[in-house]
CSV table of C-alpha atoms in Angstrom, one decimal:
chain,number,residue,atom,x,y,z
A,144,MET,CA,0.8,-73.9,57.1
A,145,PRO,CA,4.1,-72.2,57.6
A,146,ASP,CA,5.7,-70.9,54.4
A,147,THR,CA,8.9,-73.0,54.4
A,148,PRO,CA,10.5,-74.3,51.2
A,149,PRO,CA,9.8,-78.0,50.8
A,150,THR,CA,12.8,-80.1,51.7
A,151,PRO,CA,14.0,-82.2,48.9
A,152,PRO,CA,13.3,-85.8,49.5
A,153,SER,CA,16.3,-87.8,50.4
A,154,GLU,CA,17.6,-90.1,47.7
A,155,THR,CA,17.2,-93.0,49.9
A,156,ALA,CA,13.6,-92.3,51.0
A,157,PRO,CA,11.1,-94.7,49.6
A,158,ARG,CA,9.8,-93.4,46.3
A,159,ARG,CA,6.1,-92.5,46.1
A,160,VAL,CA,4.7,-93.5,42.7
A,161,ARG,CA,2.0,-91.1,41.5
A,162,SER,CA,-1.5,-92.4,41.2
A,163,ASP,CA,-2.4,-94.4,38.1
A,164,VAL,CA,-5.9,-92.9,38.1
A,165,PRO,CA,-5.2,-90.0,35.8
A,166,PHE,CA,-3.5,-92.2,33.3
A,167,PHE,CA,-6.3,-94.6,33.0
A,168,THR,CA,-8.9,-91.8,33.0
A,169,VAL,CA,-7.3,-90.1,30.0
A,170,MET,CA,-6.8,-93.4,28.1
A,171,VAL,CA,-10.4,-94.5,28.7
A,172,ALA,CA,-11.8,-91.0,27.9
A,173,ILE,CA,-10.0,-90.8,24.6
A,174,GLY,CA,-11.0,-94.4,23.7
A,175,THR,CA,-14.6,-93.9,24.7
A,176,SER,CA,-15.0,-90.8,22.5
A,177,TYR,CA,-14.4,-92.8,19.4
A,178,LEU,CA,-16.6,-95.7,20.6
A,179,ALA,CA,-19.3,-93.1,21.4
A,180,LEU,CA,-19.2,-91.7,17.8
A,181,ILE,CA,-19.8,-95.1,16.3
A,182,LEU,CA,-22.6,-95.9,18.7
A,183,ALA,CA,-24.1,-92.5,18.3
A,184,MET,CA,-24.2,-92.9,14.5
A,185,LEU,CA,-25.9,-96.3,14.8
A,186,TRP,CA,-28.3,-94.8,17.4
A,187,ALA,CA,-29.3,-92.0,15.1
A,188,ASP,CA,-29.9,-94.5,12.2
A,189,TRP,CA,-31.9,-96.6,14.5
A,190,ARG,CA,-34.1,-93.6,15.6
A,191,PHE,CA,-34.6,-92.6,12.0
A,192,THR,CA,-35.9,-95.9,10.9
A,193,SER,CA,-38.2,-98.5,12.4
A,194,PHE,CA,-38.9,-102.3,12.3
A,195,ALA,CA,-41.7,-101.5,9.9
A,196,GLU,CA,-39.3,-99.7,7.5
A,197,ILE,CA,-36.8,-102.5,7.7
A,198,GLY,CA,-39.7,-105.0,7.1
A,199,LYS,CA,-40.7,-103.0,4.1
A,200,ALA,CA,-37.2,-103.1,2.7
A,201,LEU,CA,-37.0,-106.8,3.3
A,202,SER,CA,-40.3,-107.4,1.5
A,203,ASP,CA,-38.8,-105.7,-1.6
A,204,GLU,CA,-37.7,-108.4,-4.0
A,205,ALA,CA,-34.8,-106.3,-5.3
A,206,ILE,CA,-33.5,-105.8,-1.8
A,207,ARG,CA,-33.7,-109.5,-1.0
A,208,PHE,CA,-31.8,-110.2,-4.2
A,209,SER,CA,-29.2,-107.6,-3.2
A,210,ILE,CA,-28.8,-109.2,0.3
A,211,THR,CA,-28.2,-112.6,-1.3
A,212,LEU,CA,-25.8,-111.3,-3.9
A,213,SER,CA,-23.9,-109.4,-1.2
A,214,LEU,CA,-23.5,-112.5,1.0
A,215,LEU,CA,-22.5,-114.6,-2.0
A,216,THR,CA,-20.0,-112.1,-3.6
A,217,CYS,CA,-18.4,-111.1,-0.2
A,218,THR,CA,-17.8,-114.8,0.7
A,219,ILE,CA,-16.3,-115.5,-2.7
A,220,SER,CA,-14.0,-112.5,-2.6
A,221,ALA,CA,-13.0,-113.2,1.0
A,222,ILE,CA,-12.1,-116.8,0.0
A,223,LEU,CA,-10.1,-115.6,-3.1
A,224,SER,CA,-8.4,-112.9,-0.9
A,225,VAL,CA,-7.2,-115.4,1.6
A,226,TRP,CA,-6.2,-117.7,-1.2
A,227,VAL,CA,-3.8,-115.2,-2.6
A,228,ALA,CA,-2.8,-113.6,0.7
A,229,VAL,CA,-1.4,-116.8,2.2
A,230,PRO,CA,1.4,-117.3,-0.4
A,231,ILE,CA,2.2,-113.6,-0.8
A,232,GLY,CA,2.2,-113.1,3.0
A,233,TYR,CA,4.4,-116.2,3.5
A,234,LEU,CA,6.9,-115.3,0.7
A,235,MET,CA,7.2,-111.7,1.8
A,236,SER,CA,7.7,-112.6,5.5
A,237,ARG,CA,10.2,-115.4,5.0
A,238,TYR,CA,12.4,-114.4,2.0
A,239,ARG,CA,14.6,-111.6,0.9
A,240,PHE,CA,14.9,-111.0,-2.8
A,241,PRO,CA,15.7,-108.1,-5.2
A,242,GLY,CA,12.8,-105.7,-5.7
A,243,LYS,CA,11.0,-106.7,-2.5
A,244,LYS,CA,10.5,-103.1,-1.5
A,245,LEU,CA,9.0,-102.3,-4.9
A,246,ILE,CA,6.6,-105.3,-4.7
A,247,ASP,CA,5.6,-104.3,-1.2
A,248,THR,CA,4.7,-100.8,-2.5
A,249,VAL,CA,2.7,-102.3,-5.4
A,250,LEU,CA,0.8,-104.5,-3.0
A,251,ASP,CA,-0.3,-101.4,-1.1
A,252,ILE,CA,-1.6,-99.6,-4.2
A,253,PRO,CA,-5.2,-100.9,-3.9
A,254,ILE,CA,-5.2,-99.7,-0.3
A,255,VAL,CA,-4.1,-96.1,-1.1
A,256,LEU,CA,-5.9,-95.6,-4.4
A,257,PRO,CA,-9.3,-93.9,-4.3
A,258,PRO,CA,-11.9,-96.7,-4.9
A,259,LEU,CA,-13.2,-94.9,-8.0
A,260,VAL,CA,-9.8,-95.1,-9.6
A,261,ILE,CA,-9.8,-98.9,-9.0
A,262,GLY,CA,-13.1,-99.2,-10.7
A,263,ILE,CA,-12.0,-97.1,-13.7
A,264,SER,CA,-8.7,-99.1,-13.9
A,265,LEU,CA,-10.6,-102.4,-13.9
A,266,LEU,CA,-13.0,-101.1,-16.6
A,267,ILE,CA,-10.1,-100.0,-18.8
A,268,LEU,CA,-8.3,-103.2,-18.2
A,269,PHE,CA,-11.2,-105.2,-19.5
A,270,GLN,CA,-11.4,-103.0,-22.6
A,271,THR,CA,-7.9,-104.0,-23.7
A,272,PRO,CA,-7.6,-106.9,-26.2
A,273,ALA,CA,-6.5,-109.3,-23.3
A,274,GLY,CA,-9.4,-108.1,-21.2
A,275,ARG,CA,-11.9,-108.5,-23.9
A,276,TRP,CA,-10.6,-112.0,-24.6
A,277,MET,CA,-11.0,-112.9,-20.9
A,278,ASP,CA,-14.5,-111.4,-21.0
A,279,THR,CA,-15.6,-113.6,-23.9
A,280,THR,CA,-13.8,-116.7,-22.7
A,281,PHE,CA,-15.4,-116.4,-19.3
A,282,SER,CA,-18.8,-115.9,-21.0
A,283,ASP,CA,-18.2,-119.1,-23.0
A,284,LEU,CA,-17.1,-120.9,-19.9
A,285,MET,CA,-20.3,-119.9,-18.1
A,286,LYS,CA,-22.4,-121.1,-21.1
A,287,LEU,CA,-20.5,-124.4,-21.0
A,288,ILE,CA,-21.4,-125.0,-17.3
A,289,GLY,CA,-25.0,-123.9,-17.9
A,290,ALA,CA,-24.8,-120.5,-16.2
A,291,ASP,CA,-26.1,-118.6,-19.3
A,292,GLY,CA,-27.2,-115.7,-17.1
A,293,ILE,CA,-23.7,-114.5,-16.6
A,294,ARG,CA,-22.6,-113.0,-19.9
A,295,GLY,CA,-18.9,-112.2,-19.3
A,296,ILE,CA,-17.3,-110.1,-16.6
A,297,THR,CA,-17.8,-106.4,-17.0
A,298,TYR,CA,-21.2,-105.2,-15.8
A,299,GLU,CA,-22.0,-108.7,-14.6
A,300,VAL,CA,-21.7,-110.5,-11.2
A,301,PRO,CA,-18.1,-111.5,-11.7
A,302,ALA,CA,-17.3,-107.8,-11.9
A,303,VAL,CA,-18.8,-107.3,-8.5
A,304,VAL,CA,-16.5,-110.0,-7.1
A,305,LEU,CA,-13.4,-108.8,-8.9
A,306,ALA,CA,-14.0,-105.2,-7.7
A,307,GLN,CA,-14.4,-106.4,-4.1
A,308,PHE,CA,-11.5,-108.8,-4.4
A,309,THR,CA,-9.0,-106.2,-5.8
A,310,VAL,CA,-9.3,-104.1,-2.6
A,311,ALA,CA,-10.0,-106.8,-0.1
A,312,ALA,CA,-7.0,-109.0,-1.1
A,313,ALA,CA,-4.7,-106.1,-0.3
A,314,PHE,CA,-5.9,-106.0,3.2
A,315,ALA,CA,-5.9,-109.8,3.6
A,316,THR,CA,-2.3,-109.8,2.3
A,317,ARG,CA,-1.2,-107.3,4.9
A,318,THR,CA,-2.8,-109.4,7.6
A,319,MET,CA,-1.2,-112.6,6.4
A,320,ARG,CA,2.2,-111.1,6.2
A,321,VAL,CA,2.0,-109.8,9.8
A,322,THR,CA,0.7,-113.2,10.8
A,323,PHE,CA,3.7,-115.1,9.3
A,324,GLU,CA,6.1,-112.5,10.6
A,325,GLN,CA,4.9,-113.3,14.1
A,326,ILE,CA,5.4,-117.0,13.6
A,327,ASP,CA,8.8,-118.3,14.6
A,328,PRO,CA,10.6,-119.6,11.4
A,329,ARG,CA,12.8,-121.9,13.3
A,330,PRO,CA,10.4,-124.9,13.7
A,331,GLU,CA,10.1,-124.8,9.9
A,332,ARG,CA,13.9,-125.0,9.6
A,333,VAL,CA,13.9,-127.9,12.0
A,334,ALA,CA,11.3,-129.6,9.8
A,335,LEU,CA,13.7,-129.2,6.8
A,336,THR,CA,16.4,-131.1,8.7
A,337,LEU,CA,14.0,-133.8,9.6
A,338,GLY,CA,13.4,-134.7,6.0
A,339,ALA,CA,10.7,-132.2,4.9
A,340,GLY,CA,10.8,-130.2,1.8
A,341,HIS,CA,9.7,-126.5,1.9
A,342,ALA,CA,6.2,-127.6,0.9
A,343,SER,CA,5.6,-129.9,3.8
A,344,ALA,CA,7.4,-127.6,6.3
A,345,PHE,CA,4.9,-124.9,5.1
A,346,SER,CA,1.8,-127.0,5.2
A,347,ARG,CA,2.5,-129.0,8.3
A,348,VAL,CA,4.3,-126.6,10.5
A,349,ALA,CA,3.7,-123.0,9.4
A,350,LEU,CA,0.2,-123.1,8.1
A,351,PRO,CA,-1.5,-124.7,11.1
A,352,GLN,CA,-0.1,-121.9,13.2
A,353,ALA,CA,-1.5,-119.3,10.9
A,354,TYR,CA,-5.1,-120.4,11.5
A,355,ARG,CA,-6.1,-117.3,13.5
A,356,GLY,CA,-4.4,-115.0,11.1
A,357,MET,CA,-6.3,-116.6,8.2
A,358,THR,CA,-9.6,-116.1,10.1
A,359,ALA,CA,-8.7,-112.5,10.7
A,360,ALA,CA,-7.8,-112.0,7.0
A,361,PHE,CA,-11.0,-113.7,5.9
A,362,THR,CA,-13.1,-111.5,8.2
A,363,LEU,CA,-11.3,-108.3,7.2
A,364,ALA,CA,-11.7,-109.2,3.5
A,365,TRP,CA,-15.4,-110.1,3.9
A,366,ALA,CA,-16.2,-106.8,5.8
A,367,ARG,CA,-14.1,-104.8,3.3
A,368,SER,CA,-16.1,-106.4,0.4
A,369,LEU,CA,-19.4,-105.7,2.0
A,370,GLY,CA,-18.5,-102.0,2.2
A,371,GLU,CA,-17.1,-101.8,-1.3
A,372,PHE,CA,-19.0,-99.4,-3.5
A,373,GLY,CA,-17.0,-97.2,-5.8
A,374,PRO,CA,-15.3,-99.8,-8.0
A,375,ILE,CA,-18.6,-101.8,-8.1
A,376,LEU,CA,-20.5,-98.7,-9.2
A,377,ILE,CA,-18.1,-98.2,-12.2
A,378,PHE,CA,-17.1,-101.7,-13.1
A,379,ALA,CA,-20.2,-103.7,-12.4
A,380,GLY,CA,-22.9,-101.0,-12.7
A,381,THR,CA,-26.0,-100.7,-10.6
A,382,THR,CA,-28.5,-102.8,-12.4
A,383,ARG,CA,-31.4,-103.9,-10.2
A,384,MET,CA,-31.7,-107.7,-9.8
A,385,LYS,CA,-28.4,-108.2,-11.6
A,386,THR,CA,-25.4,-106.5,-10.0
A,387,GLU,CA,-27.1,-104.7,-7.1
A,388,VAL,CA,-25.4,-105.4,-3.7
A,389,LEU,CA,-26.3,-103.8,-0.4
A,390,SER,CA,-24.0,-100.8,-0.8
A,391,THR,CA,-25.5,-100.2,-4.2
A,392,SER,CA,-29.0,-100.5,-2.7
A,393,VAL,CA,-28.3,-97.8,-0.2
A,394,TYR,CA,-27.0,-95.5,-3.1
A,395,LEU,CA,-30.0,-96.3,-5.3
A,396,GLU,CA,-32.5,-95.7,-2.6
A,397,PHE,CA,-30.8,-92.5,-1.6
A,398,SER,CA,-30.6,-91.3,-5.1
A,399,ILE,CA,-34.3,-91.6,-5.6
A,400,GLY,CA,-34.9,-89.6,-2.4
A,401,ASN,CA,-36.0,-92.6,-0.4
A,402,ILE,CA,-33.9,-91.8,2.7
A,403,HIS,CA,-35.9,-94.1,4.9
A,404,GLY,CA,-35.3,-97.0,2.6
A,405,ALA,CA,-31.6,-96.2,2.4
A,406,VAL,CA,-31.3,-96.1,6.2
A,407,ALA,CA,-33.3,-99.3,6.6
A,408,VAL,CA,-30.9,-101.1,4.2
A,409,SER,CA,-28.0,-99.5,6.1
A,410,MET,CA,-29.3,-101.1,9.3
A,411,LEU,CA,-29.5,-104.4,7.5
A,412,MET,CA,-25.9,-104.1,6.5
A,413,VAL,CA,-24.9,-103.3,10.1
A,414,ALA,CA,-26.7,-106.3,11.4
A,415,LEU,CA,-25.3,-108.6,8.7
A,416,ALA,CA,-21.8,-107.4,9.2
A,417,MET,CA,-22.0,-107.8,13.0
A,418,VAL,CA,-23.3,-111.3,12.8
A,419,VAL,CA,-20.6,-112.4,10.3
A,420,LEU,CA,-17.8,-110.7,12.2
A,421,LEU,CA,-18.9,-112.2,15.6
A,422,VAL,CA,-19.3,-115.7,14.1
A,423,THR,CA,-15.9,-115.7,12.4
A,424,ARG,CA,-14.3,-114.3,15.5
A,425,LEU,CA,-15.9,-116.9,17.8
A,426,LEU,CA,-14.9,-119.6,15.4
A,427,GLY,CA,-11.3,-118.2,15.3
A,428,VAL,CA,-11.0,-118.2,19.0
A,429,GLY,CA,-12.7,-121.5,19.5
A,430,ARG,CA,-10.2,-123.3,17.4
A,431,GLU,CA,-7.2,-121.6,18.8
A,432,VAL,CA,-4.3,-124.0,18.2
A,433,VAL,CA,-1.2,-122.7,20.0
B,329,MET,CA,32.5,-139.0,11.3
B,330,ILE,CA,31.9,-135.3,10.7
B,331,GLU,CA,34.6,-133.8,8.6
B,332,VAL,CA,34.6,-130.1,7.8
B,333,ARG,CA,37.3,-128.9,5.4
B,334,ASN,CA,38.2,-125.3,4.7
B,335,LEU,CA,34.6,-124.2,5.1
B,336,GLY,CA,33.6,-120.6,4.2
B,337,ILE,CA,30.3,-119.1,5.1
B,338,ALA,CA,29.0,-115.6,4.3
B,339,VAL,CA,26.8,-114.0,6.9
B,340,PRO,CA,25.6,-110.4,6.9
B,341,GLY,CA,28.0,-108.6,9.1
B,342,PHE,CA,30.9,-111.0,9.2
B,343,SER,CA,32.4,-113.9,7.4
B,344,LEU,CA,33.8,-117.2,8.4
B,345,LYS,CA,36.4,-118.9,6.3
B,346,GLY,CA,39.0,-121.6,6.3
B,347,LEU,CA,37.2,-123.6,9.0
B,348,SER,CA,38.4,-127.2,9.4
B,349,PHE,CA,37.7,-129.8,12.1
B,350,THR,CA,36.9,-133.5,12.4
B,351,VAL,CA,34.7,-135.3,14.9
B,352,PRO,CA,35.5,-139.1,14.7
B,353,ASP,CA,32.8,-141.8,14.8
B,354,ASN,CA,30.9,-142.0,18.0
B,355,ALA,CA,32.8,-139.1,19.5
B,356,TYR,CA,31.2,-136.1,21.2
B,357,GLY,CA,32.5,-132.9,19.7
B,358,ILE,CA,32.1,-129.7,21.5
B,359,LEU,CA,32.3,-126.4,19.6
B,360,MET,CA,33.0,-123.4,21.9
B,361,GLY,CA,33.5,-119.8,21.5
B,362,PRO,CA,32.3,-116.4,22.7
B,363,THR,CA,28.8,-115.1,21.9
B,364,GLY,CA,28.4,-113.9,18.4
B,365,CYS,CA,31.5,-115.6,17.0
B,366,GLY,CA,29.5,-117.7,14.5
B,367,LYS,CA,29.1,-121.0,16.4
B,368,THR,CA,25.5,-121.3,15.5
B,369,THR,CA,26.1,-120.3,11.9
B,370,LEU,CA,28.7,-123.0,11.6
B,371,LEU,CA,26.4,-125.6,13.0
B,372,GLU,CA,23.6,-124.5,10.7
B,373,ALA,CA,25.9,-124.8,7.8
B,374,VAL,CA,26.7,-128.4,8.8
B,375,CYS,CA,23.0,-129.1,8.9
B,376,GLY,CA,22.4,-127.5,5.5
B,377,LEU,CA,20.4,-124.5,6.8
B,378,ARG,CA,23.0,-122.0,5.6
B,379,LYS,CA,24.7,-121.6,2.2
B,380,THR,CA,28.4,-122.1,2.2
B,381,ARG,CA,30.8,-120.3,0.0
B,382,GLN,CA,33.7,-122.7,-0.1
B,383,GLY,CA,35.0,-125.9,1.4
B,384,THR,CA,33.2,-129.2,2.1
B,385,VAL,CA,31.2,-131.0,4.8
B,386,THR,CA,31.6,-134.8,4.8
B,387,LEU,CA,29.6,-137.3,6.9
B,388,HIS,CA,31.1,-140.8,7.0
B,389,GLY,CA,32.9,-140.1,3.8
B,390,ARG,CA,29.8,-138.8,1.9
B,391,ASP,CA,30.2,-135.2,0.7
B,392,ILE,CA,27.0,-133.4,1.8
B,393,THR,CA,28.1,-129.9,1.1
B,394,ARG,CA,25.4,-129.4,-1.6
B,395,VAL,CA,22.9,-131.9,-0.2
B,396,ARG,CA,19.5,-130.5,1.0
B,397,PRO,CA,19.1,-130.5,4.8
B,398,GLY,CA,16.4,-133.2,4.8
B,399,GLU,CA,18.7,-135.6,2.9
B,400,ARG,CA,21.8,-135.2,5.1
B,401,GLY,CA,20.6,-137.5,7.9
B,402,ILE,CA,21.5,-135.1,10.7
B,403,GLY,CA,19.4,-134.8,13.8
B,404,TYR,CA,19.2,-131.2,14.7
B,405,VAL,CA,18.3,-129.8,18.2
B,406,PRO,CA,18.0,-126.1,18.1
B,407,GLN,CA,18.3,-123.7,20.9
B,408,ASP,CA,15.3,-123.9,23.3
B,409,GLY,CA,13.8,-126.7,21.2
B,410,ALA,CA,11.8,-124.8,18.5
B,411,LEU,CA,9.1,-127.4,18.9
B,412,PHE,CA,6.1,-127.5,16.4
B,413,PRO,CA,3.5,-125.4,18.3
B,414,THR,CA,0.4,-127.1,16.9
B,415,MET,CA,1.5,-130.7,17.1
B,416,THR,CA,1.2,-133.2,20.0
B,417,ILE,CA,4.5,-134.5,21.3
B,418,ARG,CA,3.7,-137.9,19.8
B,419,ASP,CA,3.3,-136.2,16.3
B,420,GLN,CA,6.5,-134.4,16.7
B,421,LEU,CA,8.4,-137.6,17.4
B,422,ALA,CA,6.6,-139.3,14.5
B,423,PHE,CA,7.3,-136.4,12.1
B,424,ALA,CA,10.5,-137.6,10.6
B,425,MET,CA,9.3,-141.2,10.5
B,426,GLN,CA,6.1,-140.2,8.7
B,427,LEU,CA,8.1,-138.3,6.1
B,428,ARG,CA,10.2,-141.5,5.6
B,429,LYS,CA,7.0,-143.6,5.3
B,430,TRP,CA,8.0,-146.0,8.1
B,431,ASP,CA,5.2,-148.4,8.8
B,432,LYS,CA,2.9,-147.6,11.7
B,433,ALA,CA,4.1,-150.4,14.0
B,434,LYS,CA,7.7,-149.4,13.6
B,435,GLN,CA,6.9,-145.8,14.3
B,436,GLN,CA,5.0,-146.8,17.4
B,437,GLN,CA,7.8,-148.9,18.6
B,438,ARG,CA,10.3,-146.1,18.1
B,439,ILE,CA,8.1,-143.6,19.8
B,440,GLU,CA,7.9,-145.9,22.8
B,441,GLU,CA,11.6,-146.5,22.8
B,442,LEU,CA,12.3,-142.8,22.8
B,443,ALA,CA,9.7,-142.0,25.3
B,444,GLU,CA,11.3,-144.5,27.7
B,445,LEU,CA,14.9,-143.3,27.0
B,446,LEU,CA,14.0,-139.6,27.4
B,447,GLY,CA,11.4,-140.0,30.1
B,448,ILE,CA,8.7,-138.2,28.1
B,449,GLY,CA,6.1,-140.9,28.0
B,450,HIS,CA,3.6,-138.9,30.1
B,451,LEU,CA,3.8,-135.9,27.6
B,452,LEU,CA,3.0,-137.7,24.4
B,453,LYS,CA,-0.6,-136.5,24.2
B,454,ARG,CA,0.3,-132.9,25.1
B,455,LYS,CA,1.2,-129.9,22.9
B,456,PRO,CA,4.4,-128.0,23.6
B,457,ARG,CA,2.6,-125.1,25.4
B,458,GLY,CA,3.3,-125.2,29.1
B,459,LEU,CA,6.2,-127.7,28.9
B,460,SER,CA,9.2,-126.8,31.1
B,461,GLY,CA,12.5,-126.0,29.6
B,462,GLY,CA,13.9,-129.5,30.3
B,463,GLU,CA,10.9,-131.2,28.9
B,464,ARG,CA,11.1,-129.1,25.7
B,465,GLN,CA,14.7,-130.1,25.2
B,466,ARG,CA,14.0,-133.8,25.8
B,467,VAL,CA,11.2,-133.6,23.2
B,468,ALA,CA,13.4,-131.8,20.7
B,469,LEU,CA,16.1,-134.4,21.3
B,470,GLY,CA,13.6,-137.2,20.7
B,471,ARG,CA,12.2,-135.5,17.6
B,472,ALA,CA,15.8,-135.3,16.2
B,473,LEU,CA,16.7,-138.9,17.1
B,474,ALA,CA,13.5,-140.5,15.8
B,475,PHE,CA,14.7,-141.4,12.3
B,476,ARG,CA,18.0,-142.9,13.7
B,477,PRO,CA,20.4,-140.3,12.4
B,478,GLU,CA,24.1,-141.1,12.7
B,479,VAL,CA,24.9,-137.5,13.5
B,480,LEU,CA,23.3,-135.2,16.1
B,481,CYS,CA,23.9,-131.4,16.0
B,482,LEU,CA,22.9,-129.6,19.2
B,483,ASP,CA,22.8,-125.8,19.5
B,484,GLU,CA,23.2,-124.7,23.1
B,485,PRO,CA,20.7,-127.3,24.2
B,486,LEU,CA,21.2,-126.6,27.9
B,487,SER,CA,21.6,-122.9,28.0
B,488,ALA,CA,18.0,-122.1,29.1
B,489,LEU,CA,17.9,-124.7,31.8
B,490,ASP,CA,18.3,-124.3,35.6
B,491,GLU,CA,21.4,-125.9,37.3
B,492,GLU,CA,19.7,-129.1,38.4
B,493,THR,CA,17.9,-129.8,35.2
B,494,ARG,CA,21.1,-129.1,33.3
B,495,GLY,CA,22.9,-131.8,35.4
B,496,ARG,CA,20.3,-134.3,34.6
B,497,MET,CA,20.3,-133.4,30.9
B,498,ILE,CA,24.0,-133.9,30.7
B,499,GLU,CA,23.6,-137.4,32.1
B,500,LEU,CA,20.8,-138.0,29.6
B,501,LEU,CA,22.9,-136.8,26.7
B,502,LYS,CA,25.7,-139.2,27.6
B,503,ARG,CA,23.2,-142.1,27.9
B,504,VAL,CA,21.6,-141.1,24.6
B,505,GLN,CA,24.8,-141.0,22.8
B,506,ARG,CA,25.8,-144.5,24.0
B,507,HIS,CA,22.4,-145.9,23.3
B,508,GLU,CA,21.9,-144.4,19.9
B,509,HIS,CA,25.6,-144.6,18.7
B,510,VAL,CA,25.5,-141.1,17.3
B,511,THR,CA,28.4,-138.8,16.5
B,512,ALA,CA,27.5,-135.5,18.2
B,513,LEU,CA,28.5,-131.9,17.6
B,514,HIS,CA,27.4,-129.7,20.4
B,515,VAL,CA,27.7,-125.9,20.5
B,516,THR,CA,28.0,-124.2,23.8
B,517,HIS,CA,29.8,-121.5,25.7
B,518,SER,CA,29.8,-123.4,29.0
B,519,SER,CA,33.2,-125.0,29.8
B,520,SER,CA,31.5,-127.3,32.4
B,521,GLU,CA,29.3,-128.8,29.7
B,522,ALA,CA,32.4,-129.2,27.5
B,523,GLU,CA,34.3,-131.0,30.3
B,524,GLN,CA,31.5,-133.3,31.2
B,525,LEU,CA,30.4,-134.2,27.7
B,526,GLY,CA,33.1,-133.6,25.2
B,527,THR,CA,35.5,-136.1,23.9
B,528,HIS,CA,36.8,-133.5,21.4
B,529,LEU,CA,36.9,-129.8,22.0
B,530,PHE,CA,37.0,-127.1,19.3
B,531,ARG,CA,37.2,-123.4,19.9
B,532,LEU,CA,36.0,-120.9,17.3
B,533,VAL,CA,38.2,-117.8,17.9
B,534,ASN,CA,39.0,-114.9,15.7
B,535,GLY,CA,37.3,-116.6,12.8
B,536,GLY,CA,39.4,-119.8,13.0
B,537,ILE,CA,39.1,-123.2,14.7
B,538,GLN,CA,41.6,-124.5,17.3
B,539,GLU,CA,41.3,-128.0,18.6
B,540,ASP,CA,42.0,-128.5,22.3
B,541,THR,CA,43.6,-131.8,23.1
B,542,ALA,CA,42.3,-132.7,26.4
């Protein structure tokens, strides 16, 4: 080729758009690297254990108890989380009021605090006179309904739920706030002119639109609760057949040197989490309303 | 009759005050003004969706300045409809009647009447998703008229429509007003809408209201 300087393209010449291949290659490559890390971890776990190991873990009565307790406590904390997240998310997305920024920051505290600190804070809270009163009142209440097994809150099953809920609710609240922020407030205002009060505008117009967000908040809270460990360790303890949940089981197995057992329980958690996440997501999409 | 006297509204960014105008019974009032002058704000204040600082709003002699939006008896048609996304069109039409606990037969009769008047009978089982701009506006109009309000407030109801649909909607609005005997207040920036629909024309300029005598 002769060595002539390239002629600048005329301004009227049709523009040649560069290929999109590099863009998508880079995006997919970066995305895949993270996906690969997750899958590689699971693969390594899987290689380390076997169906026999998982079967052995499942045959252990303590592990079976821990699975049941995990399913139960995660579901209760997820329901409680959505229960508080809906009103907070709605109020924070729809209204301006003094101190809103401060409240917003406070609501994020459970997300930014180290889990251990949450556990210690809960423990200390329930050592205060008010906390002790709640502990004994709850214990009496349980006796009254015939659940004598639960003797108060601290170091009992309610402590597991409370520890999970404290963190999970913060995530659910974020989700619900974003959900309501994305819902157009104008139909609710129209409902007000049609004769509705704020309660029916909320329950008949806004809430039905928030269904997918509520599913997402529930799923997130459930998953977050399943993974919760630090606060449970401190506030509920790690008593076998009493306050042991799956994350505690992994820790207990690991601490007595039973790495195979710990990995087997971990795989159970992965399977459980995936089933629940998939089911809730399918339900959420299946009942899409808008 | 809609009577606004010396109304003042505080809005972040600007303020409106000393606004007065009267739309007589069964008249079609048009409120015009440049974009961002506060037309919508004023209409929302009449509907009770915005707090006022001073002045009064009176409907047929009843002072409604401090009355909650749902007790004012105003049918409100917002810009581009703002339909309820999760409800069928039938439920949207029934919404105000259900809140007023009308009996089922009466609701059904009213829904059929509105469906006929607005030509939305074929849409009753659908949800708003996928409706055209004109269909949305007709549904929003039906939803606002369902409880037989004496006053109808419309916020740029035709601005998102194509030329042909707009022409048909103008005819429809005229017919609706005659049929339903409503006093209308219609916000727009289109002078052709004003000419074709308005019996009374108000301009909101420089924070004050001037009435054009046509």
